[in-house]
mmCIF file of C-alpha atoms in Angstrom:
data_model
loop_
_atom_site.group_PDB
_atom_site.id
_atom_site.type_symbol
_atom_site.label_atom_id
_atom_site.label_comp_id
_atom_site.label_asym_id
_atom_site.label_seq_id
_atom_site.Cartn_x
_atom_site.Cartn_y
_atom_site.Cartn_z
ATOM 1 C CA MET A 24 85.849 45.577 78.723
ATOM 2 C CA ALA A 25 85.648 43.148 81.557
ATOM 3 C CA ILE A 26 89.080 40.192 81.117
ATOM 4 C CA ALA A 27 87.745 37.496 83.377
ATOM 5 C CA GLY A 28 85.612 34.805 81.512
ATOM 6 C CA ALA A 29 83.233 32.990 83.807
ATOM 7 C CA ALA A 30 82.846 32.602 86.909
ATOM 8 C CA GLY A 31 85.390 29.688 89.347
ATOM 9 C CA PRO A 32 87.947 28.906 90.544
ATOM 10 C CA ARG A 33 91.868 28.557 89.028
ATOM 11 C CA GLY A 34 95.018 28.569 90.341
ATOM 12 C CA GLY A 35 98.626 28.467 89.529
ATOM 13 C CA LEU A 36 99.419 30.357 86.457
ATOM 14 C CA THR A 37 95.949 30.060 84.938
ATOM 15 C CA ALA A 38 95.074 32.490 87.942
ATOM 16 C CA TRP A 39 98.331 34.321 87.258
ATOM 17 C CA ALA A 40 97.490 34.890 84.160
ATOM 18 C CA HIS A 41 93.998 36.061 84.809
ATOM 19 C CA ARG A 42 95.486 38.868 87.019
ATOM 20 C CA MET A 43 97.579 40.532 84.749
ATOM 21 C CA ALA A 44 95.683 40.586 81.394
ATOM 22 C CA ARG A 45 94.236 43.867 82.243
ATOM 23 C CA PRO A 46 97.376 45.596 82.976
ATOM 24 C CA VAL A 47 99.131 43.976 80.130
ATOM 25 C CA LEU A 48 95.380 44.830 77.950
ATOM 26 C CA VAL A 49 95.802 48.490 79.430
ATOM 27 C CA VAL A 50 99.653 49.305 78.787
ATOM 28 C CA THR A 51 99.328 47.694 75.301
ATOM 29 C CA LEU A 52 95.974 49.424 74.120
ATOM 30 C CA PHE A 53 97.616 52.350 75.201
ATOM 31 C CA TRP A 54 100.803 52.183 72.549
ATOM 32 C CA ALA A 55 98.870 50.587 69.897
ATOM 33 C CA ALA A 56 97.077 54.658 70.554
ATOM 34 C CA VAL A 57 99.860 56.051 70.689
ATOM 35 C CA ILE A 58 101.287 54.551 67.399
ATOM 36 C CA ALA A 59 97.619 55.096 65.781
ATOM 37 C CA ALA A 60 98.179 58.508 66.593
ATOM 38 C CA VAL A 61 102.212 58.733 64.742
ATOM 39 C CA ARG A 62 100.535 56.757 62.011
ATOM 40 C CA VAL A 63 97.767 59.887 61.755
ATOM 41 C CA LEU A 64 100.404 62.295 61.569
ATOM 42 C CA GLY A 65 102.673 61.206 59.193
ATOM 43 C CA ALA A 66 99.358 60.261 57.303
ATOM 44 C CA VAL A 67 98.335 64.079 56.661
ATOM 45 C CA ARG A 68 101.833 65.226 56.826
ATOM 46 C CA SER A 69 102.299 63.794 53.933
ATOM 47 C CA GLY A 70 99.157 63.899 51.939
ATOM 48 C CA PHE A 71 99.078 59.621 51.704
ATOM 49 C CA PHE A 72 94.833 59.259 52.993
ATOM 50 C CA GLY A 73 91.745 59.441 51.260
ATOM 51 C CA ASP A 74 92.968 56.534 48.415
ATOM 52 C CA ASP A 75 89.897 54.919 48.738
ATOM 53 C CA PHE A 76 87.230 57.737 48.971
ATOM 54 C CA ALA A 77 88.786 58.998 45.975
ATOM 55 C CA GLN A 78 87.757 56.301 43.822
ATOM 56 C CA TYR A 79 83.683 56.470 45.721
ATOM 57 C CA TYR A 80 83.766 60.596 44.871
ATOM 58 C CA PHE A 81 85.005 59.717 41.424
ATOM 59 C CA GLY A 82 82.428 56.938 40.727
ATOM 60 C CA ALA A 83 79.799 58.965 41.770
ATOM 61 C CA ARG A 84 81.395 62.219 39.444
ATOM 62 C CA LEU A 85 81.517 59.719 36.486
ATOM 63 C CA ALA A 86 78.092 58.174 36.943
ATOM 64 C CA GLN A 87 76.485 61.909 37.044
ATOM 65 C CA ILE A 88 79.135 63.233 33.442
ATOM 66 C CA GLU A 89 78.253 59.481 31.967
ATOM 67 C CA GLY A 90 75.220 58.077 33.425
ATOM 68 C CA TRP A 91 74.921 55.208 35.285
ATOM 69 C CA PRO A 92 75.375 52.070 32.513
ATOM 70 C CA ASN A 93 78.664 53.345 31.685
ATOM 71 C CA VAL A 94 80.033 54.009 35.292
ATOM 72 C CA TYR A 95 82.388 50.272 34.936
ATOM 73 C CA ASP A 96 83.599 50.599 31.761
ATOM 74 C CA ARG A 97 86.941 50.789 32.796
ATOM 75 C CA SER A 98 88.614 51.978 28.566
ATOM 76 C CA LEU A 99 86.420 55.304 29.805
ATOM 77 C CA GLN A 100 87.451 55.242 34.010
ATOM 78 C CA ALA A 101 91.740 55.148 32.135
ATOM 79 C CA LEU A 102 89.917 57.798 29.851
ATOM 80 C CA LEU A 103 88.490 60.582 33.152
ATOM 81 C CA MET A 104 89.987 59.216 36.334
ATOM 82 C CA PRO A 105 93.212 61.233 36.405
ATOM 83 C CA ARG A 106 91.520 64.236 34.318
ATOM 84 C CA LEU A 107 88.478 63.754 37.418
ATOM 85 C CA ILE A 108 90.549 62.720 40.357
ATOM 86 C CA GLY A 109 94.160 63.218 39.197
ATOM 87 C CA LEU A 110 95.276 59.331 40.036
ATOM 88 C CA PRO A 111 96.011 57.176 36.654
ATOM 89 C CA LEU A 112 93.206 53.335 36.319
ATOM 90 C CA SER A 113 95.531 50.688 37.544
ATOM 91 C CA ALA A 114 94.637 47.457 38.200
ATOM 92 C CA THR A 115 94.586 48.474 42.037
ATOM 93 C CA THR A 116 92.741 51.719 40.817
ATOM 94 C CA GLY A 117 89.691 52.849 39.379
ATOM 95 C CA PHE A 118 85.588 52.360 40.329
ATOM 96 C CA ILE A 119 84.089 48.565 41.161
ATOM 97 C CA TYR A 120 82.025 49.290 43.729
ATOM 98 C CA PRO A 121 78.653 49.113 44.033
ATOM 99 C CA PRO A 122 75.826 52.045 43.520
ATOM 100 C CA PRO A 123 75.173 52.314 47.007
ATOM 101 C CA ILE A 124 78.517 53.849 47.717
ATOM 102 C CA ALA A 125 78.460 56.259 45.351
ATOM 103 C CA TRP A 126 74.876 57.108 46.402
ATOM 104 C CA LEU A 127 76.281 58.181 49.386
ATOM 105 C CA VAL A 128 79.003 60.295 48.224
ATOM 106 C CA THR A 129 76.743 62.432 45.520
ATOM 107 C CA PRO A 130 75.590 64.981 47.649
ATOM 108 C CA LEU A 131 79.192 65.584 48.342
ATOM 109 C CA LEU A 132 80.017 66.557 44.838
ATOM 110 C CA ALA A 133 79.278 70.204 45.800
ATOM 111 C CA LEU A 134 82.785 70.103 47.651
ATOM 112 C CA ASP A 135 85.932 69.175 46.128
ATOM 113 C CA GLU A 136 87.502 66.034 46.554
ATOM 114 C CA PRO A 137 89.835 66.704 49.526
ATOM 115 C CA ARG A 138 86.939 69.322 51.707
ATOM 116 C CA ALA A 139 83.736 65.697 50.602
ATOM 117 C CA TYR A 140 86.921 63.320 52.164
ATOM 118 C CA ALA A 141 87.076 65.954 55.208
ATOM 119 C CA ALA A 142 83.303 65.970 55.257
ATOM 120 C CA TRP A 143 83.239 62.025 55.405
ATOM 121 C CA ALA A 144 85.831 61.471 57.572
ATOM 122 C CA ALA A 145 84.165 63.582 60.158
ATOM 123 C CA VAL A 146 80.693 60.924 59.781
ATOM 124 C CA MET A 147 82.926 58.299 59.686
ATOM 125 C CA ILE A 148 84.665 59.483 62.911
ATOM 126 C CA ALA A 149 81.371 60.488 64.920
ATOM 127 C CA ALA A 150 79.773 56.883 63.561
ATOM 128 C CA PHE A 151 82.270 54.506 65.418
ATOM 129 C CA VAL A 152 81.993 56.539 68.672
ATOM 130 C CA LEU A 153 78.603 56.588 68.442
ATOM 131 C CA SER A 154 78.667 52.228 67.565
ATOM 132 C CA TRP A 155 81.793 52.688 70.746
ATOM 133 C CA ARG A 156 78.602 54.120 73.108
ATOM 134 C CA LEU A 157 75.395 51.759 72.169
ATOM 135 C CA LEU A 158 77.848 48.040 72.193
ATOM 136 C CA ALA A 159 80.303 49.273 74.790
ATOM 137 C CA GLY A 160 78.621 52.632 77.156
ATOM 138 C CA SER A 161 81.116 53.992 79.369
ATOM 139 C CA GLY A 162 84.067 50.910 78.716
ATOM 140 C CA TRP A 163 86.750 53.108 78.036
ATOM 141 C CA LEU A 164 89.181 50.675 77.205
ATOM 142 C CA TRP A 165 86.844 49.669 74.501
ATOM 143 C CA LEU A 166 87.067 53.649 73.185
ATOM 144 C CA LEU A 167 90.678 53.333 73.603
ATOM 145 C CA ALA A 168 90.764 49.967 71.239
ATOM 146 C CA LEU A 169 89.033 51.358 68.460
ATOM 147 C CA ALA A 170 91.348 54.672 68.655
ATOM 148 C CA GLY A 171 94.277 52.039 68.408
ATOM 149 C CA CYS A 172 93.269 49.786 65.971
ATOM 150 C CA ALA A 173 95.239 49.781 63.418
ATOM 151 C CA PRO A 174 92.099 48.298 61.228
ATOM 152 C CA VAL A 175 89.844 51.023 62.407
ATOM 153 C CA VAL A 176 92.474 54.349 61.556
ATOM 154 C CA GLY A 177 93.257 52.374 58.720
ATOM 155 C CA SER A 178 89.763 52.547 57.490
ATOM 156 C CA VAL A 179 89.284 55.887 58.761
ATOM 157 C CA LEU A 180 91.789 57.470 56.571
ATOM 158 C CA SER A 181 91.541 55.861 53.428
ATOM 159 C CA GLY A 182 87.795 56.682 53.255
ATOM 160 C CA GLN A 183 86.169 53.514 53.763
ATOM 161 C CA PRO A 184 82.858 52.662 54.995
ATOM 162 C CA HIS A 185 83.351 50.749 58.327
ATOM 163 C CA ALA A 186 82.321 52.904 60.322
ATOM 164 C CA LEU A 187 78.991 52.549 58.443
ATOM 165 C CA ILE A 188 78.953 48.821 59.729
ATOM 166 C CA PHE A 189 79.366 49.371 62.798
ATOM 167 C CA LEU A 190 77.104 51.838 63.685
ATOM 168 C CA GLY A 191 74.108 49.544 61.621
ATOM 169 C CA CYS A 192 75.005 46.506 63.499
ATOM 170 C CA ALA A 193 74.578 48.478 67.049
ATOM 171 C CA LEU A 194 71.247 49.454 66.339
ATOM 172 C CA CYS A 195 70.179 46.610 65.474
ATOM 173 C CA VAL A 196 72.033 44.583 68.616
ATOM 174 C CA ARG A 197 69.697 47.285 69.709
ATOM 175 C CA LEU A 198 66.578 47.014 68.744
ATOM 176 C CA THR A 199 66.369 43.162 68.306
ATOM 177 C CA PRO A 200 63.991 42.453 70.762
ATOM 178 C CA ARG A 201 61.506 45.201 70.229
ATOM 179 C CA ARG A 202 61.504 45.895 66.164
ATOM 180 C CA PRO A 203 63.282 43.158 64.859
ATOM 181 C CA VAL A 204 62.485 44.582 61.021
ATOM 182 C CA LEU A 205 63.843 47.657 61.809
ATOM 183 C CA ALA A 206 66.697 45.833 63.064
ATOM 184 C CA GLY A 207 66.906 44.642 60.124
ATOM 185 C CA ALA A 208 66.590 47.336 58.086
ATOM 186 C CA LEU A 209 69.778 49.046 59.878
ATOM 187 C CA LEU A 210 71.900 46.821 58.352
ATOM 188 C CA ALA A 211 71.482 47.656 55.387
ATOM 189 C CA PRO A 212 75.303 49.433 55.696
ATOM 190 C CA LEU A 213 75.911 45.905 55.103
ATOM 191 C CA LEU A 214 75.100 46.066 51.361
ATOM 192 C CA LEU A 215 78.025 48.455 50.997
ATOM 193 C CA LYS A 216 80.946 45.876 50.997
ATOM 194 C CA PRO A 217 78.878 42.117 50.513
ATOM 195 C CA HIS A 218 81.252 40.222 50.287
ATOM 196 C CA LEU A 219 82.084 40.644 53.844
ATOM 197 C CA ALA A 220 79.041 39.621 55.338
ATOM 198 C CA LEU A 221 77.421 36.838 53.040
ATOM 199 C CA LEU A 222 76.931 34.428 55.782
ATOM 200 C CA VAL A 223 74.535 36.877 58.177
ATOM 201 C CA PRO A 224 70.780 35.965 56.346
ATOM 202 C CA THR A 225 71.775 32.649 56.040
ATOM 203 C CA LEU A 226 72.414 32.068 59.434
ATOM 204 C CA LEU A 227 69.569 34.490 60.485
ATOM 205 C CA LEU A 228 67.484 32.291 58.713
ATOM 206 C CA LEU A 229 69.191 29.355 61.091
ATOM 207 C CA ALA A 230 68.994 30.956 64.192
ATOM 208 C CA GLY A 231 65.335 31.890 64.139
ATOM 209 C CA ARG A 232 65.931 35.632 63.676
ATOM 210 C CA ARG A 233 63.479 35.693 61.039
ATOM 211 C CA ARG A 234 62.126 38.963 61.294
ATOM 212 C CA VAL A 235 65.129 40.390 61.549
ATOM 213 C CA ALA A 236 66.302 38.661 57.821
ATOM 214 C CA LEU A 237 62.978 40.062 56.946
ATOM 215 C CA GLY A 238 64.449 43.256 57.386
ATOM 216 C CA LEU A 239 66.966 43.427 55.554
ATOM 217 C CA GLY A 240 65.810 41.280 52.553
ATOM 218 C CA LEU A 241 63.358 44.453 52.873
ATOM 219 C CA VAL A 242 65.749 46.924 52.459
ATOM 220 C CA ALA A 243 67.970 44.085 50.465
ATOM 221 C CA LEU A 244 65.672 43.169 47.105
ATOM 222 C CA PRO A 245 64.748 47.107 46.383
ATOM 223 C CA VAL A 246 68.300 47.789 46.128
ATOM 224 C CA ALA A 247 69.063 44.895 44.309
ATOM 225 C CA ALA A 248 66.551 46.083 42.093
ATOM 226 C CA ILE A 249 67.423 50.428 41.872
ATOM 227 C CA CYS A 250 70.270 48.988 40.539
ATOM 228 C CA TRP A 251 70.302 47.043 37.944
ATOM 229 C CA LEU A 252 67.244 49.391 36.733
ATOM 230 C CA GLN A 253 70.440 51.858 37.122
ATOM 231 C CA LEU A 254 72.909 49.667 35.353
ATOM 232 C CA GLY A 255 70.521 48.300 32.540
ATOM 233 C CA GLU A 256 71.525 45.074 31.320
ATOM 234 C CA ALA A 257 75.555 46.425 29.892
ATOM 235 C CA GLY A 258 75.967 48.469 32.865
ATOM 236 C CA SER A 259 75.419 45.340 35.349
ATOM 237 C CA ILE A 260 78.066 42.795 33.181
ATOM 238 C CA SER A 261 80.251 45.368 33.413
ATOM 239 C CA TYR A 262 80.336 46.080 37.497
ATOM 240 C CA LEU A 263 80.529 41.159 37.293
ATOM 241 C CA ARG A 264 83.891 41.543 35.069
ATOM 242 C CA ALA A 265 85.839 44.565 37.351
ATOM 243 C CA VAL A 266 84.322 42.770 40.516
ATOM 244 C CA ALA A 267 85.384 39.500 38.981
ATOM 245 C CA ALA A 268 88.933 40.613 37.523
ATOM 246 C CA ALA A 269 89.736 42.449 40.964
ATOM 247 C CA GLY A 270 89.262 39.024 42.721
ATOM 248 C CA ASN A 271 92.247 38.193 40.494
ATOM 249 C CA VAL A 272 94.359 40.541 41.402
ATOM 250 C CA PRO A 273 96.909 39.239 44.342
ATOM 251 C CA PHE A 274 97.217 41.838 46.359
ATOM 252 C CA ASN A 275 93.346 42.668 46.821
ATOM 253 C CA ALA A 276 93.691 38.579 48.286
ATOM 254 C CA GLU A 277 97.115 39.590 50.273
ATOM 255 C CA ILE A 278 95.996 38.858 53.769
ATOM 256 C CA SER A 279 92.495 36.324 52.534
ATOM 257 C CA LEU A 280 93.047 32.988 54.222
ATOM 258 C CA ALA A 281 90.897 31.651 51.778
ATOM 259 C CA GLY A 282 92.999 33.419 48.587
ATOM 260 C CA HIS A 283 96.277 31.501 50.163
ATOM 261 C CA LEU A 284 94.895 28.482 49.841
ATOM 262 C CA PRO A 285 95.828 25.785 47.172
ATOM 263 C CA ALA A 286 92.602 25.158 44.457
ATOM 264 C CA GLY A 287 92.008 21.691 45.643
ATOM 265 C CA LEU A 288 91.566 23.308 49.109
ATOM 266 C CA LYS A 289 90.079 26.746 49.346
ATOM 267 C CA LEU A 290 85.823 25.264 47.962
ATOM 268 C CA PRO A 291 86.773 22.416 51.004
ATOM 269 C CA PHE A 292 87.571 25.021 53.740
ATOM 270 C CA GLN A 293 84.752 27.762 52.382
ATOM 271 C CA LEU A 294 82.801 24.596 52.831
ATOM 272 C CA LEU A 295 83.515 23.553 56.188
ATOM 273 C CA VAL A 296 83.412 27.128 57.420
ATOM 274 C CA VAL A 297 80.108 27.587 56.229
ATOM 275 C CA ALA A 298 78.694 24.395 57.571
ATOM 276 C CA ALA A 299 80.223 25.003 61.580
ATOM 277 C CA CYS A 300 78.801 28.348 61.356
ATOM 278 C CA GLY A 301 76.034 26.731 60.567
ATOM 279 C CA TRP A 302 76.151 24.478 63.579
ATOM 280 C CA ARG A 303 77.088 27.042 66.096
ATOM 281 C CA ALA A 304 74.517 29.321 64.509
ATOM 282 C CA VAL A 305 71.479 26.619 65.361
ATOM 283 C CA HIS A 306 72.117 27.127 68.795
ATOM 284 C CA LEU A 307 72.970 30.351 69.752
ATOM 285 C CA ARG A 308 69.468 30.926 70.687
ATOM 286 C CA GLY A 309 68.701 34.079 68.986
ATOM 287 C CA GLU A 310 71.069 35.797 69.896
ATOM 288 C CA ILE A 311 71.996 38.594 67.341
ATOM 289 C CA GLY A 312 75.108 40.131 69.096
ATOM 290 C CA PRO A 313 77.511 36.713 68.947
ATOM 291 C CA LEU A 314 75.053 35.849 65.482
ATOM 292 C CA LEU A 315 76.074 38.953 63.929
ATOM 293 C CA ALA A 316 79.503 38.132 65.293
ATOM 294 C CA LEU A 317 79.956 35.013 64.146
ATOM 295 C CA GLY A 318 78.126 35.876 60.360
ATOM 296 C CA LEU A 319 80.663 38.223 59.780
ATOM 297 C CA VAL A 320 83.755 36.169 60.722
ATOM 298 C CA GLY A 321 82.808 33.238 59.555
ATOM 299 C CA SER A 322 82.568 35.956 56.060
ATOM 300 C CA LEU A 323 85.840 37.347 56.792
ATOM 301 C CA ALA A 324 87.596 33.345 56.961
ATOM 302 C CA ILE A 325 86.184 32.442 53.327
ATOM 303 C CA SER A 326 86.548 36.046 51.640
ATOM 304 C CA GLY A 327 89.423 35.403 48.809
ATOM 305 C CA TYR A 328 88.744 39.370 49.180
ATOM 306 C CA LEU A 329 90.321 40.363 51.784
ATOM 307 C CA HIS A 330 92.149 44.160 53.084
ATOM 308 C CA GLY A 331 93.817 45.271 56.393
ATOM 309 C CA TYR A 332 91.048 47.674 56.829
ATOM 310 C CA ASP A 333 88.448 44.911 57.240
ATOM 311 C CA LEU A 334 90.046 43.487 59.745
ATOM 312 C CA SER A 335 87.986 45.703 61.795
ATOM 313 C CA LEU A 336 85.644 44.095 61.873
ATOM 314 C CA ILE A 337 87.161 41.873 63.750
ATOM 315 C CA VAL A 338 86.835 44.840 66.894
ATOM 316 C CA LEU A 339 82.860 44.806 65.466
ATOM 317 C CA ALA A 340 82.206 40.960 67.171
ATOM 318 C CA ALA A 341 84.401 41.469 70.076
ATOM 319 C CA LEU A 342 81.902 44.042 71.015
ATOM 320 C CA MET A 343 78.979 42.682 69.816
ATOM 321 C CA VAL A 344 79.914 39.590 72.030
ATOM 322 C CA ASN A 345 80.947 41.101 75.192
ATOM 323 C CA GLN A 346 78.189 43.497 75.000
ATOM 324 C CA ALA A 347 75.758 40.018 75.427
ATOM 325 C CA GLY A 348 77.325 39.519 78.835
ATOM 326 C CA ALA A 349 79.577 36.293 76.949
ATOM 327 C CA GLY A 350 82.687 35.528 78.141
ATOM 328 C CA ARG A 351 84.480 34.736 75.194
ATOM 329 C CA ALA A 352 87.435 37.136 76.716
ATOM 330 C CA ALA A 353 89.787 35.010 74.095
ATOM 331 C CA VAL A 354 88.022 37.529 71.276
ATOM 332 C CA GLY A 355 88.705 40.355 72.857
ATOM 333 C CA ARG A 356 92.250 40.539 73.818
ATOM 334 C CA LEU A 357 92.021 39.295 69.930
ATOM 335 C CA ALA A 358 90.859 42.794 69.243
ATOM 336 C CA VAL A 359 94.068 44.063 70.161
ATOM 337 C CA VAL A 360 96.285 41.790 67.890
ATOM 338 C CA VAL A 361 94.428 43.182 65.479
ATOM 339 C CA GLY A 362 95.271 46.660 66.359
ATOM 340 C CA LEU A 363 98.688 46.188 66.223
ATOM 341 C CA THR A 364 98.305 44.506 62.772
ATOM 342 C CA ASP A 365 100.648 47.737 61.772
ATOM 343 C CA LEU A 366 104.137 45.576 62.414
ATOM 344 C CA ALA A 367 102.370 41.848 62.432
ATOM 345 C CA PRO A 368 103.743 39.889 59.775
ATOM 346 C CA PRO A 369 101.677 38.670 56.681
ATOM 347 C CA LEU A 370 100.278 35.659 57.863
ATOM 348 C CA LEU A 371 99.285 36.940 61.853
ATOM 349 C CA LEU A 372 96.378 38.927 59.369
ATOM 350 C CA GLN A 373 95.671 35.370 57.093
ATOM 351 C CA LEU A 374 95.457 33.663 60.549
ATOM 352 C CA ALA A 375 92.896 36.816 62.484
ATOM 353 C CA PRO A 376 89.806 35.610 61.498
ATOM 354 C CA GLY A 377 90.299 32.118 61.256
ATOM 355 C CA LEU A 378 91.647 32.954 65.358
ATOM 356 C CA ALA A 379 88.545 34.499 65.861
ATOM 357 C CA LEU A 380 86.541 32.754 64.042
ATOM 358 C CA ALA A 381 88.121 29.472 66.496
ATOM 359 C CA ALA A 382 86.564 31.640 69.429
ATOM 360 C CA LEU A 383 83.248 31.959 68.122
ATOM 361 C CA LEU A 384 82.769 28.281 67.635
ATOM 362 C CA TYR A 385 84.779 26.885 70.508
ATOM 363 C CA PRO A 386 82.548 25.705 72.517
ATOM 364 C CA ALA A 387 83.459 26.966 76.140
ATOM 365 C CA GLY A 388 85.505 29.239 74.603
ATOM 366 C CA LEU A 389 89.582 29.247 74.667
ATOM 367 C CA LEU A 390 89.881 30.892 77.597
ATOM 368 C CA ASP A 391 86.054 31.253 79.359
ATOM 369 C CA ARG A 392 84.799 27.877 80.820
ATOM 370 C CA THR A 393 81.134 28.639 79.627
ATOM 371 C CA TRP A 394 79.609 31.132 76.769
ATOM 372 C CA PRO A 395 76.703 33.552 77.155
ATOM 373 C CA VAL A 396 78.099 33.625 80.916
ATOM 374 C CA ALA A 397 76.804 37.516 82.539
ATOM 375 C CA ARG A 398 79.686 39.160 84.096
ATOM 376 C CA PRO A 399 79.427 41.895 86.595
ATOM 377 C CA GLY A 400 78.415 45.255 85.138
ATOM 378 C CA ILE A 401 77.597 43.236 81.869
ATOM 379 C CA ARG A 402 73.248 43.646 80.992
ATOM 380 C CA PRO A 403 72.625 39.841 79.962
ATOM 381 C CA ALA A 404 71.537 39.484 76.816
ATOM 382 C CA ALA A 405 68.084 39.341 76.370
ATOM 383 C CA ALA A 406 65.812 35.810 76.218
ATOM 384 C CA PRO A 407 64.583 35.260 72.362
ATOM 385 C CA ALA A 408 61.351 35.831 71.693
ATOM 386 C CA PRO A 409 58.863 33.048 71.135
ATOM 387 C CA PRO A 410 58.734 31.828 68.192
ATOM 388 C CA GLY A 411 55.691 34.841 66.832
ATOM 389 C CA HIS A 412 57.108 36.809 67.974
ATOM 390 C CA ARG A 413 60.515 37.205 66.365
#
């Protein structure tokens, strides 16, 4: 992980800060990884892991037994959930996720739930490692950051699919210069948690990445059609009601900045973020890594439904900005802050997406002179293709 920003003379306190940044970063990441290892061991010993995956498993099993139109029937879930996975239905449990997540889990129904979770977790870990390899090469500090990042560890322990989003975005970044439509199609994992990527399609279009947006649309539209056909009108309405009800549960907005704003300020704040992200996207010259980073971080900032493990996408944003050769040292350092979120007060968690967004929007970066700027050892981002070849 490169630390310095743009080249240029620095003096006094600024020069000292840049000299100290790497040693402090290494020590911080090391202890973050130790804390993460202790957390994993504690979860394994107590058996407290795989809680979200258990709900995916339940949704897939329920669809298999009762049919897709009944999957989001809360009364049916209350009856069968204790019987199938041994958990009671509550305001924060039950299957309220998009159908594609259950599609992915369906092949694992041949295993019991603990073994299915173990297989799922192994795939997620492999996806995180492959994403690191694609975006950071042999940058071992980034691998250490992933290993010590509390949201990343929490994502694996709970059985969340963030690793697939990491991998989809990493493949998109690598393939966009040669195969933009295919690269867009590989963003399909965003459909597993669409509320965390609401701005991505719009920013792709504003930045002129029409072929990437087309590839994403060629996957998203058929998936939406299949979901509608599977659920039917009644099932689709039940799904939308379940999502709306979940959005009103305070726990689901515990670390959301938008969710804690007064009613009169929430919409203006969201519109301001959308406008700022759109303005920045227009000036990115189609650079796909920083563009996706901006879309993900902006979506985190406006989302009213957010959990701690969702902040792992800030680390993905930092990885993509770093791979593009953009300085933005502040974004990389913010990944370290996010890595310590188990120790952070709730206010810092709420501000984390906003701080990351500020780092991406501020024209000269928080510490860097210019953006983007190629750095030693980092291959600069490919120049955008001519308008007729995107």
